[in-house]
Amino acid sequence: MTDSTNSGFPLLRYGLLHDLVGHLLRHSYNRAFAAFERAFREEGLSPLQFMIFELVQNNSGVTHSDIARAMGTAPSVVTTTMKPMLADGRIVAAKREGDGRQRVYQASAAGREWFARIRPTIADSEDELTASLSAAERTELLRLLRQLLGLEKEDGTPC
């Protein structure tokens, strides 16, 4: 594909860019980020904060390094992103039993209440992002992305 006149792309010669998975994933990420920001504008929540809280809520006692690995990011990014949620008490930290140097995290009661209220909004963000896809295409896209990341085998079973 060399030219593009739709989806907000300017009419330029793109060479092989629109045939590169990485290039298309980058543009997809930008669209996902924008859709997320519109959906959560009132909350002032970032996608990374959403991911951290989802992980902490579902894995009480999770370590900092496990969060970073699950998100595919540096521990310093987790530290910076988590600070506001630690400061306001949505997430609480404790020393890991048997290893006082390592911290573990869990959602506070107030944090769980807050997240229960806002978590359904993620569906709005996902719906906006995938509006041009049918339900079957969206399901297939999710399957292919999980497969690409090594989270799912071709037959749909977890790796």
Coordinates of N, CA and C in Angstrom, one line a residue:
M1 N 0.9 -1.2 0.0 CA 0.0 0.0 0.0 C 0.9 1.2 0.0
T2 N 0.7 2.1 -0.9 CA 1.5 3.3 -1.0 C 0.8 4.6 -0.6
D3 N -0.4 4.7 -0.9 CA -1.2 5.9 -0.6 C -2.3 5.6 0.4
S4 N -2.7 6.6 1.1 CA -3.8 6.5 2.0 C -4.6 7.8 2.0
T5 N -5.9 7.7 1.9 CA -6.8 8.8 1.9 C -7.8 8.8 3.0
N6 N -7.8 7.7 3.8 CA -8.8 7.6 4.8 C -8.2 7.5 6.2
S7 N -9.0 7.4 7.2 CA -8.6 7.3 8.6 C -7.7 8.4 9.1
G8 N -7.8 9.6 8.5 CA -7.1 10.7 9.0 C -5.6 10.7 8.5
F9 N -5.2 9.8 7.8 CA -3.8 9.8 7.3 C -3.7 10.7 6.1
P10 N -2.7 11.6 6.0 CA -2.5 12.4 4.9 C -2.2 11.7 3.6
L11 N -2.5 12.2 2.5 CA -2.2 11.6 1.2 C -0.7 11.7 1.0
L12 N 0.0 10.7 1.3 CA 1.4 10.6 1.1 C 1.8 9.2 0.6
R13 N 3.0 9.1 0.1 CA 3.5 7.7 -0.2 C 4.1 7.1 1.0
Y14 N 3.5 6.0 1.5 CA 3.9 5.4 2.7 C 4.9 4.3 2.5
G15 N 5.3 4.0 1.3 CA 6.2 2.9 1.1 C 5.6 1.6 1.7
L16 N 6.5 0.9 2.5 CA 6.0 -0.3 3.1 C 5.5 -0.1 4.5
L17 N 5.4 1.1 5.0 CA 5.0 1.4 6.4 C 3.6 0.7 6.7
H18 N 2.6 0.8 5.9 CA 1.3 0.3 6.2 C 1.3 -1.3 6.0
D19 N 2.4 -1.8 5.7 CA 2.5 -3.3 5.7 C 3.4 -3.8 6.8
L20 N 3.8 -2.9 7.7 CA 4.6 -3.3 8.9 C 3.7 -3.4 10.1
V21 N 3.7 -4.5 10.8 CA 3.0 -4.7 12.0 C 3.3 -3.7 13.0
G22 N 4.6 -3.5 13.2 CA 5.0 -2.5 14.3 C 4.5 -1.1 14.0
H23 N 4.5 -0.7 12.8 CA 4.0 0.7 12.4 C 2.5 0.8 12.7
L24 N 1.8 -0.3 12.3 CA 0.3 -0.3 12.5 C 0.0 -0.4 14.0
L25 N 0.8 -1.2 14.7 CA 0.5 -1.3 16.1 C 0.8 0.1 16.8
R26 N 1.8 0.8 16.4 CA 2.1 2.1 17.0 C 0.9 3.1 16.7
H27 N 0.4 3.1 15.5 CA -0.8 4.0 15.3 C -2.0 3.5 16.0
S28 N -2.2 2.2 16.1 CA -3.3 1.6 16.9 C -3.1 2.0 18.4
Y29 N -1.9 2.0 18.9 CA -1.7 2.4 20.3 C -2.1 3.8 20.5
N30 N -1.7 4.7 19.6 CA -2.0 6.1 19.7 C -3.6 6.3 19.7
R31 N -4.3 5.6 18.9 CA -5.7 5.7 18.9 C -6.3 5.1 20.2
A32 N -5.7 4.0 20.7 CA -6.2 3.5 21.9 C -6.0 4.4 23.1
F33 N -4.9 5.1 23.1 CA -4.6 6.1 24.1 C -5.6 7.2 24.1
A34 N -5.8 7.7 22.9 CA -6.8 8.8 22.7 C -8.2 8.4 23.2
A35 N -8.6 7.2 22.8 CA -9.9 6.7 23.2 C -10.0 6.6 24.7
F36 N -9.0 6.1 25.3 CA -8.9 5.9 26.8 C -9.0 7.3 27.4
E37 N -8.2 8.2 27.0 CA -8.3 9.6 27.6 C -9.7 10.2 27.5
R38 N -10.3 10.0 26.4 CA -11.7 10.6 26.3 C -12.6 9.9 27.2
A39 N -12.5 8.6 27.4 CA -13.4 7.8 28.2 C -13.2 8.2 29.7
F40 N -12.0 8.4 30.1 CA -11.6 8.6 31.5 C -11.2 10.0 31.8
R41 N -11.6 11.0 30.9 CA -11.3 12.4 31.1 C -11.6 12.9 32.5
E42 N -12.8 12.6 33.0 CA -13.3 13.0 34.3 C -12.5 12.5 35.4
E43 N -11.9 11.3 35.3 CA -11.1 10.7 36.4 C -9.7 11.1 36.4
G44 N -9.2 11.6 35.3 CA -7.7 12.0 35.3 C -6.9 10.7 35.4
L45 N -7.3 9.6 34.9 CA -6.7 8.3 35.0 C -5.9 8.0 33.8
S46 N -4.7 7.5 33.9 CA -3.9 7.1 32.8 C -4.1 5.6 32.5
P47 N -3.8 5.2 31.2 CA -3.9 3.8 30.9 C -2.9 3.0 31.8
L48 N -1.8 3.5 32.1 CA -0.8 2.7 33.0 C -1.4 2.6 34.4
Q49 N -2.1 3.6 34.9 CA -2.7 3.5 36.2 C -3.8 2.5 36.2
F50 N -4.6 2.5 35.1 CA -5.6 1.5 35.0 C -5.0 0.1 35.1
M51 N -4.0 -0.1 34.3 CA -3.3 -1.5 34.2 C -2.8 -1.9 35.6
I52 N -2.1 -0.9 36.3 CA -1.6 -1.2 37.6 C -2.7 -1.6 38.6
F53 N -3.8 -0.8 38.6 CA -4.8 -1.1 39.5 C -5.5 -2.4 39.2
E54 N -5.7 -2.7 37.9 CA -6.3 -4.0 37.5 C -5.4 -5.2 38.0
L55 N -4.1 -5.0 37.9 CA -3.2 -6.1 38.3 C -3.2 -6.2 39.9
V56 N -3.1 -5.1 40.6 CA -3.1 -5.1 42.0 C -4.4 -5.7 42.6
Q57 N -5.5 -5.2 42.0 CA -6.8 -5.7 42.5 C -7.0 -7.2 42.3
N58 N -6.4 -7.7 41.2 CA -6.6 -9.2 40.9 C -5.5 -10.0 41.5
N59 N -4.5 -9.4 42.1 CA -3.3 -10.2 42.6 C -2.9 -9.5 43.9
S60 N -3.7 -9.6 45.0 CA -3.3 -9.0 46.3 C -2.0 -9.6 46.7
G61 N -1.1 -8.7 47.1 CA 0.2 -9.1 47.5 C 1.2 -9.2 46.4
V62 N 0.9 -8.6 45.2 CA 1.8 -8.7 44.1 C 3.0 -7.8 44.3
T63 N 4.1 -8.2 43.8 CA 5.3 -7.4 43.9 C 5.5 -6.4 42.8
H64 N 6.3 -5.4 43.1 CA 6.6 -4.4 42.2 C 7.2 -4.9 40.9
S65 N 8.1 -5.9 41.0 CA 8.8 -6.4 39.8 C 7.8 -7.3 39.0
D66 N 6.9 -7.9 39.7 CA 5.8 -8.7 38.9 C 4.9 -7.8 38.1
I67 N 4.6 -6.6 38.7 CA 3.7 -5.6 38.0 C 4.5 -5.1 36.8
A68 N 5.7 -4.8 37.0 CA 6.5 -4.3 35.8 C 6.6 -5.3 34.7
R69 N 6.9 -6.5 35.1 CA 7.0 -7.6 34.0 C 5.6 -7.8 33.3
A70 N 4.6 -7.8 34.1 CA 3.2 -8.0 33.5 C 2.8 -6.9 32.6
M71 N 3.3 -5.7 32.9 CA 3.0 -4.5 32.0 C 4.0 -4.4 30.9
G72 N 5.1 -5.1 30.9 CA 6.2 -5.0 29.9 C 6.9 -3.6 30.0
T73 N 7.1 -3.1 31.2 CA 7.7 -1.8 31.4 C 8.8 -1.9 32.5
A74 N 9.5 -0.8 32.6 CA 10.6 -0.7 33.6 C 10.0 -0.5 35.0
P75 N 10.6 -1.0 36.0 CA 10.1 -0.8 37.4 C 10.0 0.7 37.8
S76 N 10.9 1.5 37.2 CA 10.8 3.0 37.5 C 9.5 3.6 37.0
V77 N 9.0 3.0 35.9 CA 7.7 3.5 35.3 C 6.6 3.1 36.3
V78 N 6.6 1.9 36.8 CA 5.6 1.5 37.8 C 5.7 2.4 39.0
T79 N 6.9 2.7 39.5 CA 7.1 3.5 40.7 C 6.4 4.9 40.5
T80 N 6.7 5.5 39.4 CA 6.2 6.9 39.1 C 4.6 6.8 38.9
T81 N 4.2 5.8 38.2 CA 2.7 5.7 37.9 C 1.9 5.4 39.1
M82 N 2.5 4.6 40.0 CA 1.8 4.1 41.2 C 1.7 5.2 42.3
K83 N 2.6 6.1 42.3 CA 2.8 7.1 43.4 C 1.4 7.8 43.8
P84 N 0.7 8.3 42.8 CA -0.6 9.0 43.2 C -1.6 8.0 43.9
M85 N -1.6 6.8 43.4 CA -2.5 5.8 44.0 C -2.1 5.3 45.4
L86 N -0.8 5.4 45.6 CA -0.3 5.1 47.0 C -0.5 6.3 47.9
A87 N -0.3 7.5 47.4 CA -0.4 8.7 48.2 C -1.9 8.9 48.6
D88 N -2.8 8.6 47.8 CA -4.2 8.8 48.2 C -4.9 7.5 48.8
G89 N -4.1 6.5 48.9 CA -4.6 5.3 49.6 C -5.4 4.3 48.8
R90 N -5.5 4.5 47.5 CA -6.2 3.5 46.7 C -5.4 2.2 46.7
I91 N -4.1 2.2 46.7 CA -3.3 1.1 46.8 C -2.4 1.2 48.1
V92 N -2.3 0.1 48.8 CA -1.4 0.1 50.0 C -0.3 -0.8 49.8
A93 N 0.9 -0.4 50.4 CA 2.1 -1.2 50.3 C 2.4 -1.8 51.7
A94 N 3.0 -3.0 51.7 CA 3.5 -3.6 52.9 C 4.8 -4.3 52.6
K95 N 5.5 -4.6 53.7 CA 6.8 -5.4 53.5 C 6.4 -6.8 53.2
R96 N 7.1 -7.5 52.3 CA 6.8 -8.9 52.0 C 7.3 -9.7 53.2
E97 N 6.4 -10.6 53.6 CA 6.7 -11.5 54.7 C 7.9 -12.3 54.4
G98 N 8.8 -12.4 55.3 CA 10.1 -13.1 55.0 C 11.1 -12.4 54.3
D99 N 10.8 -11.2 53.7 CA 11.8 -10.4 53.0 C 11.4 -8.9 53.1
G100 N 11.9 -8.3 54.2 CA 11.5 -6.9 54.5 C 12.0 -5.9 53.5
R101 N 12.8 -6.3 52.5 CA 13.3 -5.4 51.5 C 12.3 -5.2 50.4
Q102 N 11.5 -6.2 50.2 CA 10.6 -6.2 49.1 C 9.2 -5.8 49.5
R103 N 8.6 -4.9 48.7 CA 7.2 -4.4 48.9 C 6.2 -5.2 48.2
V104 N 5.0 -5.4 48.8 CA 3.9 -6.0 48.1 C 2.7 -5.0 48.1
Y105 N 1.8 -5.2 47.2 CA 0.7 -4.2 47.1 C -0.6 -4.9 47.1
Q106 N -1.6 -4.1 47.6 CA -3.0 -4.6 47.5 C -3.9 -3.4 47.4
A107 N -5.1 -3.6 46.9 CA -6.0 -2.5 46.8 C -6.7 -2.3 48.1
S108 N -6.9 -1.0 48.5 CA -7.6 -0.7 49.7 C -9.1 -0.8 49.5
A109 N -9.9 -0.8 50.5 CA -11.3 -0.9 50.4 C -11.8 0.3 49.6
A110 N -11.2 1.5 49.9 CA -11.6 2.7 49.1 C -11.2 2.6 47.7
G111 N -10.0 2.0 47.4 CA -9.6 1.8 46.1 C -10.5 0.8 45.3
R112 N -10.9 -0.2 45.9 CA -11.7 -1.2 45.3 C -13.1 -0.6 45.0
E113 N -13.6 0.3 45.9 CA -14.9 1.0 45.6 C -14.8 1.9 44.4
W114 N -13.7 2.7 44.4 CA -13.4 3.6 43.3 C -13.3 2.9 42.0
F115 N -12.6 1.8 42.0 CA -12.3 1.1 40.7 C -13.6 0.4 40.3
A116 N -14.4 -0.1 41.2 CA -15.7 -0.7 40.8 C -16.6 0.3 40.1
R117 N -16.5 1.5 40.5 CA -17.3 2.6 39.9 C -16.8 3.0 38.5
I118 N -15.5 3.0 38.3 CA -15.0 3.5 37.0 C -14.6 2.4 36.1
R119 N -14.4 1.2 36.5 CA -13.9 0.1 35.7 C -14.8 -0.1 34.5
P120 N -16.1 -0.1 34.6 CA -17.0 -0.3 33.4 C -16.7 0.6 32.3
T121 N -16.2 1.8 32.5 CA -15.9 2.8 31.5 C -14.9 2.3 30.5
I122 N -14.1 1.3 30.8 CA -13.1 0.8 29.8 C -13.8 0.2 28.6
A123 N -15.1 -0.3 28.8 CA -15.8 -0.8 27.6 C -16.1 0.3 26.6
D124 N -16.3 1.6 27.1 CA -16.5 2.7 26.2 C -15.3 3.0 25.3
S125 N -14.2 2.9 26.0 CA -12.9 3.1 25.3 C -12.6 2.1 24.3
E126 N -12.9 0.8 24.7 CA -12.6 -0.3 23.7 C -13.6 -0.3 22.6
D127 N -14.9 0.1 22.8 CA -15.9 0.2 21.8 C -15.5 1.3 20.8
E128 N -15.0 2.4 21.3 CA -14.6 3.5 20.4 C -13.4 3.1 19.5
L129 N -12.5 2.4 20.1 CA -11.3 2.0 19.4 C -11.6 1.0 18.3
T130 N -12.5 0.1 18.6 CA -12.8 -1.0 17.6 C -14.1 -0.8 16.9
A131 N -14.6 0.4 16.8 CA -15.9 0.7 16.2 C -16.0 0.3 14.7
S132 N -14.8 0.3 14.0 CA -14.8 -0.1 12.6 C -14.8 -1.6 12.4
L133 N -14.8 -2.4 13.5 CA -14.7 -3.8 13.4 C -16.0 -4.5 13.8
S134 N -16.3 -5.6 13.2 CA -17.5 -6.4 13.6 C -17.1 -7.1 14.9
A135 N -18.1 -7.6 15.6 CA -17.8 -8.4 16.8 C -16.9 -9.5 16.5
A136 N -17.1 -10.2 15.4 CA -16.2 -11.4 15.1 C -14.8 -10.9 14.8
E137 N -14.7 -9.8 14.1 CA -13.3 -9.2 13.8 C -12.6 -8.8 15.1
R138 N -13.4 -8.2 16.0 CA -12.8 -7.8 17.3 C -12.3 -9.0 18.1
T139 N -13.1 -10.0 18.1 CA -12.7 -11.3 18.8 C -11.4 -11.8 18.1
E140 N -11.4 -11.8 16.8 CA -10.2 -12.4 16.1 C -9.0 -11.5 16.3
L141 N -9.2 -10.2 16.3 CA -8.0 -9.3 16.6 C -7.5 -9.6 18.0
L142 N -8.3 -9.7 19.0 CA -7.8 -10.1 20.3 C -7.1 -11.4 20.3
R143 N -7.6 -12.4 19.6 CA -7.0 -13.7 19.6 C -5.6 -13.6 18.9
L144 N -5.5 -12.9 17.8 CA -4.3 -12.7 17.1 C -3.2 -12.0 18.0
L145 N -3.7 -10.9 18.6 CA -2.7 -10.2 19.5 C -2.2 -11.0 20.6
R146 N -3.1 -11.8 21.3 CA -2.7 -12.7 22.3 C -1.7 -13.7 21.8
Q147 N -2.0 -14.2 20.6 CA -1.1 -15.2 20.0 C 0.3 -14.6 19.7
L148 N 0.3 -13.3 19.1 CA 1.5 -12.6 18.8 C 2.4 -12.4 20.0
L149 N 1.7 -12.2 21.2 CA 2.4 -11.9 22.4 C 2.8 -13.2 23.2
G150 N 2.4 -14.4 22.6 CA 2.7 -15.6 23.3 C 1.8 -15.9 24.5
L151 N 0.6 -15.3 24.5 CA -0.4 -15.5 25.6 C -1.4 -16.6 25.2
E152 N -1.4 -17.0 24.0 CA -2.4 -17.9 23.5 C -1.9 -18.7 22.3
K153 N -2.2 -20.0 22.3 CA -1.8 -20.8 21.1 C -2.8 -20.6 20.0
E154 N -2.5 -21.1 18.8 CA -3.3 -21.0 17.7 C -4.7 -21.5 17.9
D155 N -4.9 -22.5 18.7 CA -6.2 -23.1 19.0 C -7.0 -22.4 20.0
G156 N -6.4 -21.3 20.5 CA -7.1 -20.4 21.5 C -6.9 -20.8 23.0
T157 N -6.1 -21.8 23.2 CA -5.8 -22.2 24.6 C -4.6 -21.3 25.1
P158 N -4.6 -21.0 26.4 CA -3.5 -20.2 27.0 C -2.2 -20.9 26.9
C159 N -1.1 -20.1 26.7 CA 0.2 -20.7 26.7 C 0.7 -20.9 28.1

